Coordinates of C-alpha atoms in Angstrom, one line a residue:
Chain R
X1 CA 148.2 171.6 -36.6
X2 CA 147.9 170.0 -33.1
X3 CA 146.2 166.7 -34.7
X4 CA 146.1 165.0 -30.9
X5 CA 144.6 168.2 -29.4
X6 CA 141.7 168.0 -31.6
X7 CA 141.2 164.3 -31.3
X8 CA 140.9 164.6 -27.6
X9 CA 138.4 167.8 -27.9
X10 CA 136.2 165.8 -30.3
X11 CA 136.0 162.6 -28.1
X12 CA 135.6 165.1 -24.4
X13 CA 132.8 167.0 -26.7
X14 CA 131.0 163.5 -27.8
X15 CA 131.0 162.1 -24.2
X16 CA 129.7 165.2 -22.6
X17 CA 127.0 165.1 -25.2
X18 CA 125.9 162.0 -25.0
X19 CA 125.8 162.6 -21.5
X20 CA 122.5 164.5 -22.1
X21 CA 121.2 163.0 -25.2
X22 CA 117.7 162.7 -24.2
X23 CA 117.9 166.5 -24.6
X24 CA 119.6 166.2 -27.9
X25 CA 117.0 164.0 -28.8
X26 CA 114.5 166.0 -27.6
X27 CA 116.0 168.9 -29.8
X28 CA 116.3 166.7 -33.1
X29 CA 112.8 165.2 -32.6
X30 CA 111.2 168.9 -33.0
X31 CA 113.6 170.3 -36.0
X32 CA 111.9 167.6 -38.2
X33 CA 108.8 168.0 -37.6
X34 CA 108.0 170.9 -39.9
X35 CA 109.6 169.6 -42.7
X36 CA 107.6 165.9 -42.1
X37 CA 104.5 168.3 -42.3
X38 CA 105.1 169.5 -45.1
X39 CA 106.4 166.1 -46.6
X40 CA 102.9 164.9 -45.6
X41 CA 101.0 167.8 -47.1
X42 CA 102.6 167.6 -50.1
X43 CA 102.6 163.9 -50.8
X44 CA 98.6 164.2 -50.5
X45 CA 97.9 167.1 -52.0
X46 CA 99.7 165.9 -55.1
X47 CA 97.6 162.7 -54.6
X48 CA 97.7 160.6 -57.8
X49 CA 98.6 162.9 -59.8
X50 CA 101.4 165.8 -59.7
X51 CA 102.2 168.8 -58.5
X52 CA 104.8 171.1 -60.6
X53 CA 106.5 168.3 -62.0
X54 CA 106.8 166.4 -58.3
X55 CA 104.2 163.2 -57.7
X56 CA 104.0 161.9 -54.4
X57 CA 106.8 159.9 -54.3
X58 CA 109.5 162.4 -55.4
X59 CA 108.1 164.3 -53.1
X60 CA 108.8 162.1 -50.4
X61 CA 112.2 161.3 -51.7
X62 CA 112.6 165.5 -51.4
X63 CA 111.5 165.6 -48.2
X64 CA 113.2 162.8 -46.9
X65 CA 116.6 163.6 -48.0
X66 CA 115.8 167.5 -46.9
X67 CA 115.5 166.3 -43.1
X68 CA 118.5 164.7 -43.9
X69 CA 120.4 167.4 -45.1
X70 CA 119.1 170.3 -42.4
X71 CA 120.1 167.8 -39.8
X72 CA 123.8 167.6 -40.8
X73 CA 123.9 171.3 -42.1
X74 CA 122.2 172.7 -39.1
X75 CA 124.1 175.8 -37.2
X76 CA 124.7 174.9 -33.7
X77 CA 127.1 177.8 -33.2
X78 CA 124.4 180.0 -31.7
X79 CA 125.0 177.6 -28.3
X80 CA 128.6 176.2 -29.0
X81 CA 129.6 179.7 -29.8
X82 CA 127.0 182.7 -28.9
X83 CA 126.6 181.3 -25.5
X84 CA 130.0 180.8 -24.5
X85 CA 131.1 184.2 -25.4
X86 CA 127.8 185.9 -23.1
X87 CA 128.5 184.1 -20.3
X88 CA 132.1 184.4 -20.8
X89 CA 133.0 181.1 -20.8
X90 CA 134.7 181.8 -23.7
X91 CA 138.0 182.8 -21.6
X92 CA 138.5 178.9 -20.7
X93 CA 138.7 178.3 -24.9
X94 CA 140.9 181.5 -25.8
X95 CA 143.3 180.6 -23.1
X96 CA 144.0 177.3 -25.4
X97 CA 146.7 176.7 -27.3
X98 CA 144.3 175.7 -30.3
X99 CA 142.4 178.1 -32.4
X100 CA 139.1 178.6 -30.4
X101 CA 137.4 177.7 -34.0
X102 CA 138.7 173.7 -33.2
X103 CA 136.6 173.8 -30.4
X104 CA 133.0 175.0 -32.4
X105 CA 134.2 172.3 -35.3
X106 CA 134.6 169.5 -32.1
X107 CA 131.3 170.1 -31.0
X108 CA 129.9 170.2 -34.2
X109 CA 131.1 166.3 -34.8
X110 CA 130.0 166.0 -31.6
X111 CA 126.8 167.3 -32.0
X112 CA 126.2 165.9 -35.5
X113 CA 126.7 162.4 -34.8
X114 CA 124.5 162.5 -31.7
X115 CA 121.4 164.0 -33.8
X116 CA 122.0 161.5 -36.7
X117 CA 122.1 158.4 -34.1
X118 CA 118.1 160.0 -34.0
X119 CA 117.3 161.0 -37.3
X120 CA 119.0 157.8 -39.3
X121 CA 116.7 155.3 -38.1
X122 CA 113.7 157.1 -38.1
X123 CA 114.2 158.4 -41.4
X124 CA 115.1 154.6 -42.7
X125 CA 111.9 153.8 -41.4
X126 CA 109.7 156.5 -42.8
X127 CA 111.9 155.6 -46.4
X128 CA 110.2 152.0 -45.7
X129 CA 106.5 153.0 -45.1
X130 CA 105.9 156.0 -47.5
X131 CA 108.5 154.7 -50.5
X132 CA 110.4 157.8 -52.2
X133 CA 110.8 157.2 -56.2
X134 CA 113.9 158.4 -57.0
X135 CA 116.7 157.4 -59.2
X136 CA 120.7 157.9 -57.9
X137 CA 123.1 158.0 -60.6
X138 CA 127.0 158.3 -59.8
X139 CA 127.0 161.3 -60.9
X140 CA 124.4 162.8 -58.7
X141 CA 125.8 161.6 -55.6
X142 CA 129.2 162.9 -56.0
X143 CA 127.8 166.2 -57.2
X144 CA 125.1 166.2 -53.7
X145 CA 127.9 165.2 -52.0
X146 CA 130.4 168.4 -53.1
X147 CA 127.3 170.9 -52.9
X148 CA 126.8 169.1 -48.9
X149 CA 129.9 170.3 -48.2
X150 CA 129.7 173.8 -49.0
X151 CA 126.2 173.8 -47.4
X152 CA 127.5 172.5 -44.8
X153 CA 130.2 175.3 -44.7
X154 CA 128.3 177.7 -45.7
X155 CA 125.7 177.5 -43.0
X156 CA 128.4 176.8 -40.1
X157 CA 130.5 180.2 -41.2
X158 CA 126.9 182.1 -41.3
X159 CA 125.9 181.0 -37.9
X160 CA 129.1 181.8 -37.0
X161 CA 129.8 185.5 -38.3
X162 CA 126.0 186.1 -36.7
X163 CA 127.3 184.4 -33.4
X164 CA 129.9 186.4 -33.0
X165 CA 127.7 189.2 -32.8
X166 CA 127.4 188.3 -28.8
X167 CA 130.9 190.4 -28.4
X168 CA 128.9 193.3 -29.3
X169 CA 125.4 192.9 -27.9
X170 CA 124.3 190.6 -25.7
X171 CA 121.5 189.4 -27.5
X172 CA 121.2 189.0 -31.5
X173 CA 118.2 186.7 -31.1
X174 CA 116.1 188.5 -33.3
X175 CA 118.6 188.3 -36.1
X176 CA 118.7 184.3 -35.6
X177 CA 114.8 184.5 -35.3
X178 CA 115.3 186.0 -38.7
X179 CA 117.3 184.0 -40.2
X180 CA 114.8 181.1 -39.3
X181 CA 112.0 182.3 -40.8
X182 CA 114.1 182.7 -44.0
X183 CA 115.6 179.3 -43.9
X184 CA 111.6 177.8 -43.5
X185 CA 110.6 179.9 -46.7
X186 CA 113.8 180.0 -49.2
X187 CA 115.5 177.0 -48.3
X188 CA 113.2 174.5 -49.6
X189 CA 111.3 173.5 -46.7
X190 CA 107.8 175.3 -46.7
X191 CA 107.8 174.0 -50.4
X192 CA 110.5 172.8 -52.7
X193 CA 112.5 176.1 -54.7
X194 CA 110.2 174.9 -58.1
X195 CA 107.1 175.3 -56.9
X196 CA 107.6 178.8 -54.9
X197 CA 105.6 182.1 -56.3
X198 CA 107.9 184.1 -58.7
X199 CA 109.1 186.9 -56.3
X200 CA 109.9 184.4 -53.5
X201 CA 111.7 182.0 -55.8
X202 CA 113.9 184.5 -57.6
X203 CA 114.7 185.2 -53.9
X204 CA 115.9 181.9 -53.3
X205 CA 118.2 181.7 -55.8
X206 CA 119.8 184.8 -55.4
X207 CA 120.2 185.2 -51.3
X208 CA 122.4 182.6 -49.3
X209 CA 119.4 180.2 -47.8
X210 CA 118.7 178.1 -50.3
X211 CA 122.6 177.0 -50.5
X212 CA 122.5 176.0 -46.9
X213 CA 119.6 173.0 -47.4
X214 CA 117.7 172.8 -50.6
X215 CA 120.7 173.2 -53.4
X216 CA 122.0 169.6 -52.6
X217 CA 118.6 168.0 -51.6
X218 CA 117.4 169.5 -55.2
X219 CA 121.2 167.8 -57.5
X220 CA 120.5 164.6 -55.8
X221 CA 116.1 164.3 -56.1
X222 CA 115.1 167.1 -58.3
X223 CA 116.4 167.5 -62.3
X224 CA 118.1 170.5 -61.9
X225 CA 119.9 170.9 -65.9
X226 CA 123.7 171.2 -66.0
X227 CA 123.7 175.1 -66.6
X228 CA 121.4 175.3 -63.2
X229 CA 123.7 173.1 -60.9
X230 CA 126.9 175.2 -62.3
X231 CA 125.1 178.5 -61.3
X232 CA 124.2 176.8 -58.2
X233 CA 127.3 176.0 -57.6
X234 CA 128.3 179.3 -58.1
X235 CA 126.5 181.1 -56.2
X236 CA 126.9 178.6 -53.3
X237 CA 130.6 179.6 -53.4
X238 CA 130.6 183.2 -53.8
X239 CA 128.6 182.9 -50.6
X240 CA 131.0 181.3 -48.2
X241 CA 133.8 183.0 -49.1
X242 CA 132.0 186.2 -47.6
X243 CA 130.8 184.0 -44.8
X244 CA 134.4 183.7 -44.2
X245 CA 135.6 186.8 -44.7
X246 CA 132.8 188.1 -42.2
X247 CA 133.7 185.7 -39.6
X248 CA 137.5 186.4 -39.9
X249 CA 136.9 190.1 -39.3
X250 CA 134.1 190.0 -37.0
X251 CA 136.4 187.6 -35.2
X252 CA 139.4 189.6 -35.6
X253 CA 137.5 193.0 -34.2
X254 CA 135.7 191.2 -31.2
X255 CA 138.2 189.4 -29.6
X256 CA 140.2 193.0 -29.3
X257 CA 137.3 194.8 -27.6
X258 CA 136.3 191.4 -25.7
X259 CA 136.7 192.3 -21.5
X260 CA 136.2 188.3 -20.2
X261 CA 133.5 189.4 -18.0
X262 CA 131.9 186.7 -16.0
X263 CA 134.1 183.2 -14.7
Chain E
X1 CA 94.4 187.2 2.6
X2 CA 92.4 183.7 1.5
X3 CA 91.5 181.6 4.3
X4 CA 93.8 177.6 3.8
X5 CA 90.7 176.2 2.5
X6 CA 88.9 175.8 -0.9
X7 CA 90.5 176.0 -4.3
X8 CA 88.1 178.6 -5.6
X9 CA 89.9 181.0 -3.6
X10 CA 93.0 180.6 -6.1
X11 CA 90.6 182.4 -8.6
X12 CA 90.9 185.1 -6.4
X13 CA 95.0 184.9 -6.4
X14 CA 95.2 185.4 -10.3
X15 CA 95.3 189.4 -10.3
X16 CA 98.5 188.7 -8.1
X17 CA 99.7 186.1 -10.2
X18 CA 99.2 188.8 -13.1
X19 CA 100.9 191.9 -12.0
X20 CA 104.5 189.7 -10.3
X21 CA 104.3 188.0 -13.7
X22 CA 104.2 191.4 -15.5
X23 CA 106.8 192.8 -12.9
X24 CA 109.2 190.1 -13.7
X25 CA 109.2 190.3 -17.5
X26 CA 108.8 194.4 -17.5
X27 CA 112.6 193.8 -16.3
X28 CA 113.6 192.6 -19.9
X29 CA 112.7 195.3 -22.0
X30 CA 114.7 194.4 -24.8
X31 CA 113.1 191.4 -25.0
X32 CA 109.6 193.1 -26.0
X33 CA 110.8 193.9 -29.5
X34 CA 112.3 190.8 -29.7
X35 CA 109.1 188.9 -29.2
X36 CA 106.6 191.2 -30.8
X37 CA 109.3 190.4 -33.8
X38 CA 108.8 186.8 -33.7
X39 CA 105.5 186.8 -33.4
X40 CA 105.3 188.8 -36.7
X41 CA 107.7 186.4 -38.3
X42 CA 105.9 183.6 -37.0
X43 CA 102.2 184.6 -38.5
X44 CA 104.2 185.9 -42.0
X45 CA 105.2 181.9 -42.4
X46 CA 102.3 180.2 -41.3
X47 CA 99.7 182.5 -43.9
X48 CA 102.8 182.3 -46.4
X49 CA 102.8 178.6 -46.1
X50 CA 99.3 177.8 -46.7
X51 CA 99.1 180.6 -49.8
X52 CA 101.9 178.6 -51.6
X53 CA 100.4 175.0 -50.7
X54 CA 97.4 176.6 -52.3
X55 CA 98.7 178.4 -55.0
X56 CA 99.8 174.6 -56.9
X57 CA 96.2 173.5 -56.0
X58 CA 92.3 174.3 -55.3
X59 CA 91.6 172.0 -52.2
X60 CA 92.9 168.9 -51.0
X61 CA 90.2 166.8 -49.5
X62 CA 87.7 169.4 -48.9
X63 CA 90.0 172.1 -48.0
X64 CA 90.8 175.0 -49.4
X65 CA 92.8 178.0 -49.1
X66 CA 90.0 180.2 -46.7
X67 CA 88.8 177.1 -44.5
X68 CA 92.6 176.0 -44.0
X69 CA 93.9 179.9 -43.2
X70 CA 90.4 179.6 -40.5
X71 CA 91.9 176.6 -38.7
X72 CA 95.7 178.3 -39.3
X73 CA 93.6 181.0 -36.5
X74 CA 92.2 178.7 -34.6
X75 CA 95.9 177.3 -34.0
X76 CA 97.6 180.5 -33.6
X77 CA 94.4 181.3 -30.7
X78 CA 94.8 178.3 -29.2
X79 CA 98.7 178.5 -28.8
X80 CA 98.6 181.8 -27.6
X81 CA 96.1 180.9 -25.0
X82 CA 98.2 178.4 -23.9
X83 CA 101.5 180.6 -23.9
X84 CA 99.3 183.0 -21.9
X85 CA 99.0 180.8 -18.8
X86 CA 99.2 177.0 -18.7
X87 CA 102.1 176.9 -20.6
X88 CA 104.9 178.8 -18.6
X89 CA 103.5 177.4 -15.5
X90 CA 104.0 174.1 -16.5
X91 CA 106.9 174.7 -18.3
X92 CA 108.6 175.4 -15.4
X93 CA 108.5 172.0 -14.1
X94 CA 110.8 170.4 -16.5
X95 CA 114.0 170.3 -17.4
X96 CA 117.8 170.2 -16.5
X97 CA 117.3 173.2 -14.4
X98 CA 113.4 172.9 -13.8
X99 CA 111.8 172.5 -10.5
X100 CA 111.4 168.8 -10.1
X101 CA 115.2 168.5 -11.1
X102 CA 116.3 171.1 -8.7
X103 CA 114.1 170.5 -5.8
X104 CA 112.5 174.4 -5.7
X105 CA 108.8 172.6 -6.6
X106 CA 109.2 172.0 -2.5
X107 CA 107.9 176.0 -2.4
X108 CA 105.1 175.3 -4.6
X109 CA 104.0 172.1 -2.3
X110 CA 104.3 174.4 0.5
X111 CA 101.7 176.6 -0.4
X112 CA 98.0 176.0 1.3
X113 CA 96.4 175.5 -2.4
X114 CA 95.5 173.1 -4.4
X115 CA 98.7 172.1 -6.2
X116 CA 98.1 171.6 -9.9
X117 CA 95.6 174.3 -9.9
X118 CA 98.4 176.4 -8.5
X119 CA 100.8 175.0 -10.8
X120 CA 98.7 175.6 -14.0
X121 CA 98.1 179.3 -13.0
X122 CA 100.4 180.5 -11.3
X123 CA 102.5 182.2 -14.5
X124 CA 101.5 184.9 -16.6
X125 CA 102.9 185.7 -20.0
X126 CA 100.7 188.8 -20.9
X127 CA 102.7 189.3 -24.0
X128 CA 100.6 186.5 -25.3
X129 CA 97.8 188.7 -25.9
X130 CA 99.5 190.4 -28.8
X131 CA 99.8 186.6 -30.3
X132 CA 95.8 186.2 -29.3
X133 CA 95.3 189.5 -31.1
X134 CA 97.4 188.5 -34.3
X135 CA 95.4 184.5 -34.5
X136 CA 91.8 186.5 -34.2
X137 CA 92.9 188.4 -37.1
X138 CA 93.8 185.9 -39.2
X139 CA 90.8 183.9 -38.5
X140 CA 88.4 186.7 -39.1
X141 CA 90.2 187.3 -42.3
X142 CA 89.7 183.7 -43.0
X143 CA 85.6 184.0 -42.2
X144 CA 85.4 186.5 -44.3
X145 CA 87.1 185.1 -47.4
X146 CA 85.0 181.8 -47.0
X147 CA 81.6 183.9 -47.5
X148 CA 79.1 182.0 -45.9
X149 CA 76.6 183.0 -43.2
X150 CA 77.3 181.1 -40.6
X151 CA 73.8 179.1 -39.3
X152 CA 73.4 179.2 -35.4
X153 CA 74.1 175.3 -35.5
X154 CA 77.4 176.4 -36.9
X155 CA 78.4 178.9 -34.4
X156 CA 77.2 176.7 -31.3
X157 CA 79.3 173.5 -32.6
X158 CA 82.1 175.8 -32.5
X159 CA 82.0 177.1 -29.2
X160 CA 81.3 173.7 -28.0
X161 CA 84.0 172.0 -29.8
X162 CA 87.0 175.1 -29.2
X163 CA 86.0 174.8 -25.3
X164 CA 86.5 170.8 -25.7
X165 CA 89.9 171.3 -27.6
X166 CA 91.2 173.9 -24.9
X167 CA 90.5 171.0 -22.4
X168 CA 92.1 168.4 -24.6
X169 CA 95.1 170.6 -25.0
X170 CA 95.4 171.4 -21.0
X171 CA 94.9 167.9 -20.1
X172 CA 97.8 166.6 -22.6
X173 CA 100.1 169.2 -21.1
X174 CA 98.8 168.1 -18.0
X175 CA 100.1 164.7 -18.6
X176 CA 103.3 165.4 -20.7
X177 CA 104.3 167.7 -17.4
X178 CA 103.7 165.2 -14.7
X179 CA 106.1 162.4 -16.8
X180 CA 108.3 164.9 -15.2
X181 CA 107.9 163.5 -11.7
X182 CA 109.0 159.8 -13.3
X183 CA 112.0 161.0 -15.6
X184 CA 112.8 165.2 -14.3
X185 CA 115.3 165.9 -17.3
X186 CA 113.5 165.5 -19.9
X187 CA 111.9 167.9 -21.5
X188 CA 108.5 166.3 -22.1
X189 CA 106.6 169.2 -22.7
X190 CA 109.0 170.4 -26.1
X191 CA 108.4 166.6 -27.5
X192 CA 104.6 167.5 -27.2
X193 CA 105.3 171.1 -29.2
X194 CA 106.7 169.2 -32.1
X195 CA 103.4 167.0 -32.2
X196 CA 101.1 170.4 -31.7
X197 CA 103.0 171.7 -34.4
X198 CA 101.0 169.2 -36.6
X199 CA 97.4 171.2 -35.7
X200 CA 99.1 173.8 -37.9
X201 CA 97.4 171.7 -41.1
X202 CA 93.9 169.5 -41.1
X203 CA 93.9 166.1 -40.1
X204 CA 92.3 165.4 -43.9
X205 CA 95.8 166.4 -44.7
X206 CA 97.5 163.1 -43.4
X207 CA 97.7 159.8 -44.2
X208 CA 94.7 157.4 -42.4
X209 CA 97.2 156.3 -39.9
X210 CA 98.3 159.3 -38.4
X211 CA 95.1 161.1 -38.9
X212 CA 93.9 158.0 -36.5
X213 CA 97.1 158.8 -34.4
X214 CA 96.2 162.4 -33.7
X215 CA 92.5 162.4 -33.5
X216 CA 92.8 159.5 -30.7
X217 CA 95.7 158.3 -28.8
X218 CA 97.6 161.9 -29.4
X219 CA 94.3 164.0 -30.4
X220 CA 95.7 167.4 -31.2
X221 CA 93.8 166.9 -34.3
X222 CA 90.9 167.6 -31.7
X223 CA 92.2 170.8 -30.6
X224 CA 92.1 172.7 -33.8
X225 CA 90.5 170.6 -36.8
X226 CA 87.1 169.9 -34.8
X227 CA 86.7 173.7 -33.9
X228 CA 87.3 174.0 -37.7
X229 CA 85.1 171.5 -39.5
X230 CA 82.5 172.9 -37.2
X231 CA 82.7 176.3 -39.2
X232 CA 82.6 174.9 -42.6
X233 CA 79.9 172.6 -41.4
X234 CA 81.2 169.3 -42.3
X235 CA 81.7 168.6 -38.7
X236 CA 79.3 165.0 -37.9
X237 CA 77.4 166.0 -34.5
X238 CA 78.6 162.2 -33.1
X239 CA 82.3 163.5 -33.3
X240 CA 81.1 166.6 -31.4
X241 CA 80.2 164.1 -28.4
X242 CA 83.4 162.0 -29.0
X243 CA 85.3 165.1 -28.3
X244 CA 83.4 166.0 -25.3
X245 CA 83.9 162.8 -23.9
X246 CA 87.3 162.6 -25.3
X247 CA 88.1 166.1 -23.2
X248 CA 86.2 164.6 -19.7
X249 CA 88.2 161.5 -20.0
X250 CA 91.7 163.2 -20.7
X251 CA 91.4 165.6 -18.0
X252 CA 90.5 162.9 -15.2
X253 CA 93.2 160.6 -16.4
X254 CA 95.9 164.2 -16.7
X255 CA 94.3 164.5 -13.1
X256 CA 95.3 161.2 -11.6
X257 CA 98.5 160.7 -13.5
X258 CA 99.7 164.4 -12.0
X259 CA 98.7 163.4 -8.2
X260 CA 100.1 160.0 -8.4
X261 CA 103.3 161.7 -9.7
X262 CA 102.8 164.0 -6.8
X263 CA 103.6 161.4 -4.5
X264 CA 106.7 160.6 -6.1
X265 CA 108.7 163.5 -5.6
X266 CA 111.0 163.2 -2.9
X267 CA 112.7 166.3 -3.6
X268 CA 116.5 167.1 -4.2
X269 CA 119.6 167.0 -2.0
X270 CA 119.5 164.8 1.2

């Protein structure tokens, strides 16, 4: 593995980014918003009381650590990825003597830290003024720390299989449009898993959304019993290995019929 | 051809505006399905939010399920209004690649109009009306789930306080846009989307302090929860005025802040 190459892709990626991080501010700023609604919502509908086993602050703890989690998790690949291969920048990356998939994991370090240099302190100072109730045991970390991982994974192999649709048609928008819409409903942010409707929660746990946010969010605030966080885990993995296994061969097949068009 | 003088005759200019808008997007057809997808999408998770808030609980502070899907209309009506034609033509003006950045706002200075009139209408996205189509749907489903004959009080307050938020809403983006002329990259406008986005729910729905936040210094509380509380009838008559006064005041100041921005573009290149 060409340990120096990477190095030197990670730090060109972070400089370029920070170049322009007003945008990536800009761009962090509106992907927590809808989860702060809801964190607001929530925390006064339950009031003083509690709402399917969450009061207001476990709700707030949820929340909190949710924004969190969908930050660091979030697919970029759509841009670092989709984009290149439409406009064909794409040719400058294959013509590396790296695996092109070093350059999508550069920009995602990249990428990542730049967000979190936004979300940390704004989230420690929410933490101050609306005070989450929630109690960390060893435990519980290292097991939300595992399960971040694999989310993590997870949703950066999905993004990236759906990505590499752009050898193939130019525009797969409406499939990430999709894929939105299911992330705000099944993966804990419209509402934590618990307190869905039956036919939208047994949807959760069975398709691969809820693995991407809510899963670790739910180990580290929520009291998911030991038989639930082994099935989660389960499920969570069974998951990324077809994310991988679709990215390899959707890889595999597009690069073949890929014609470099554009400069 | 309209004469060089007078900015009513840019009311004249909008049927052009309209049909080389529609030519330009009528090139993407693709695109069509895409957006008449999203907009499906985005109704689907704004009713399926507020049925599974309300399906833990009967009404938080006065609210419940009909009254909040009413104001869920009033948001979607409002947004598509504003996706119809302020928001692309200010849009435009912003960015890495936007106007002010690249020095192309020298062809709308150049024109013998009124410049932020020309600005606000110059773009067209007619697709929009599918969106318009989609909010008035939900909203009338709303009215007709909360089951109350509306009194004539009710209905005027409305129309007085949804005219007041569309001018609230214009002069905001009015004001976001012409930070542009101080600061071209960034992209102003998209931090004032994630605030709209808040208008989604009632004020009553936040904690004092930001329900203070975004009925007055940042009032998109005005837009869409006035209009709202006007319906159910729980809207005071003195917050009625407020908003009036609240919508005079914002435009002026959206009108000063844009010319005095005016006067600080110099362009791009040498």
């Amino acid at each position: 593995m060409n340990l120096r190459g990477v190095k030197a892709l990670i730090r060109g990626l972070w400089l370029s980014w920070m170049q322009y991080r007003s945008f990536f501010f800009v761009l962090a700023f509106g992907w927590m918003i809808p989860p702060l609604i809801y964190l607001l919502v929530w925390s006064t509908a339950a009031g003083d009381g509690s709402l399917g086993g969450f009061n207001r602050g476990a709700f707030v703890a949820y929340y909190l650590v949710l924004i969190l989690v969908n930050q660091i998790t979030y697919a970029q690949v759509n841009w670092t990825v989709g984009d290149l291969i439409r406009c064909g920048q794409i040719n400058h990356i294959l013509l590396r003597p790296l695996a092109p998939v070093y350059d999508a994991l550069a920009s995602e370090v990249a990428g990542k830290t730049v967000y979190l240099l936004f979300d940390l302190p704004i989230l420690a100072i929410l933490a101050l003024i609306m005070k989450p109730e929630v109690t960390f045991t060893w435990e519980k970390v290292g097991l939300f720390l595992l399960a971040l991982l694999l989310a993590w994974m997870l949703r950066f192999l999905w993004g990236y299989w759906i990505a590499l649709l752009a050898f193939w048609s130019a525009r797969a928008d409406a499939l990430l449009t999709l894929q939105d819409s299911l992330i705000f409903l099944l993966a804990g942010q419209v509402a934590p898993v618990a307190l869905l409707p039956g036919f939208l929660q047994s949807a959760a746990i069975v398709l691969p959304f809820r693995y991407m946010v809510a899963f670790p969010v739910e180990i580290l605030t929520g009291n998911l019993g030991r038989a639930d966080i082994a099935a989660g885990f389960a499920i969570q993995i069974l998951w990324t290995t077809l994310a991988a296994v679709l990215t390899v061969v959707i890889w595999r097949r597009g690069v073949q019929r890929y014609a470099g068009f554009g400069g | 051809m309209p004469d060089l003088e007078g900015n009513m005759h840019i009311l004249r200019l909008i049927p052009y505006f309209i049909k080389v808008s529609f030519q330009e997007e009528a090139a993407y057809r693709a695109n069509f399905f895409i957006s008449l997808f999203t907009s499906v999408l985005n109704l689907a998770t704004g009713v399926l939010g507020i049925m599974i808030l309300f399906g833990q609980i009967d009404s938080i502070h006065g609210w419940n399920e009909a009254s909040t899907m009413a104001l869920l209309g009033i948001y979607l009506m409002v947004t598509a209004l504003r996706g119809l034609f302020i928001g692309p033509g200010l849009d435009a003006l912003a960015g890495m690649d936007g106007e002010i950045w690249a020095g192309k706002f020298d062809f709308v200075l150049l024109r013998p109009l009124n410049t932020q009139a020309l600005v606000s209408l110059r773009k067209w996205r007619l697709f929009s009306l599918f969106d318009l189509l989609l909010g008035l749907g939900v909203f009338i489903l709303a009215l007709a789930k909360m089951q109350t004959v509306l009194s004539a009080w009710q209905i005027f307050s409305f129309v007085i306080a949804l005219f007041s938020g569309l001018v609230i809403l214009y002069a905001i983006l009015l004001i976001f846009s012409a930070l542009v002329f101080w600061s071209p990259g960034v992209l102003f406008t998209w931090v004032f989307d994630g605030l709209f986005q808040m208008a989604r729910y009632p004020m009553g729905m936040y904690p004092g302090w930001l329900r203070l936040v975004l009925t007055w210094i940042i009032p998109v509380g005005m837009i869409t929860t006035i209009p709202a509380e006007a319906l159910t009838g729980s809207l005071e008559p003195v917050m009625l005025v407020a908003s009036l006064l609240l919508a005079a005041a914002l435009f002026a100041a959206g009108t000063a802040l844009f010319q005095i921005g005016l006067r600080r573009y110099s362009s791009a290149s040498s």
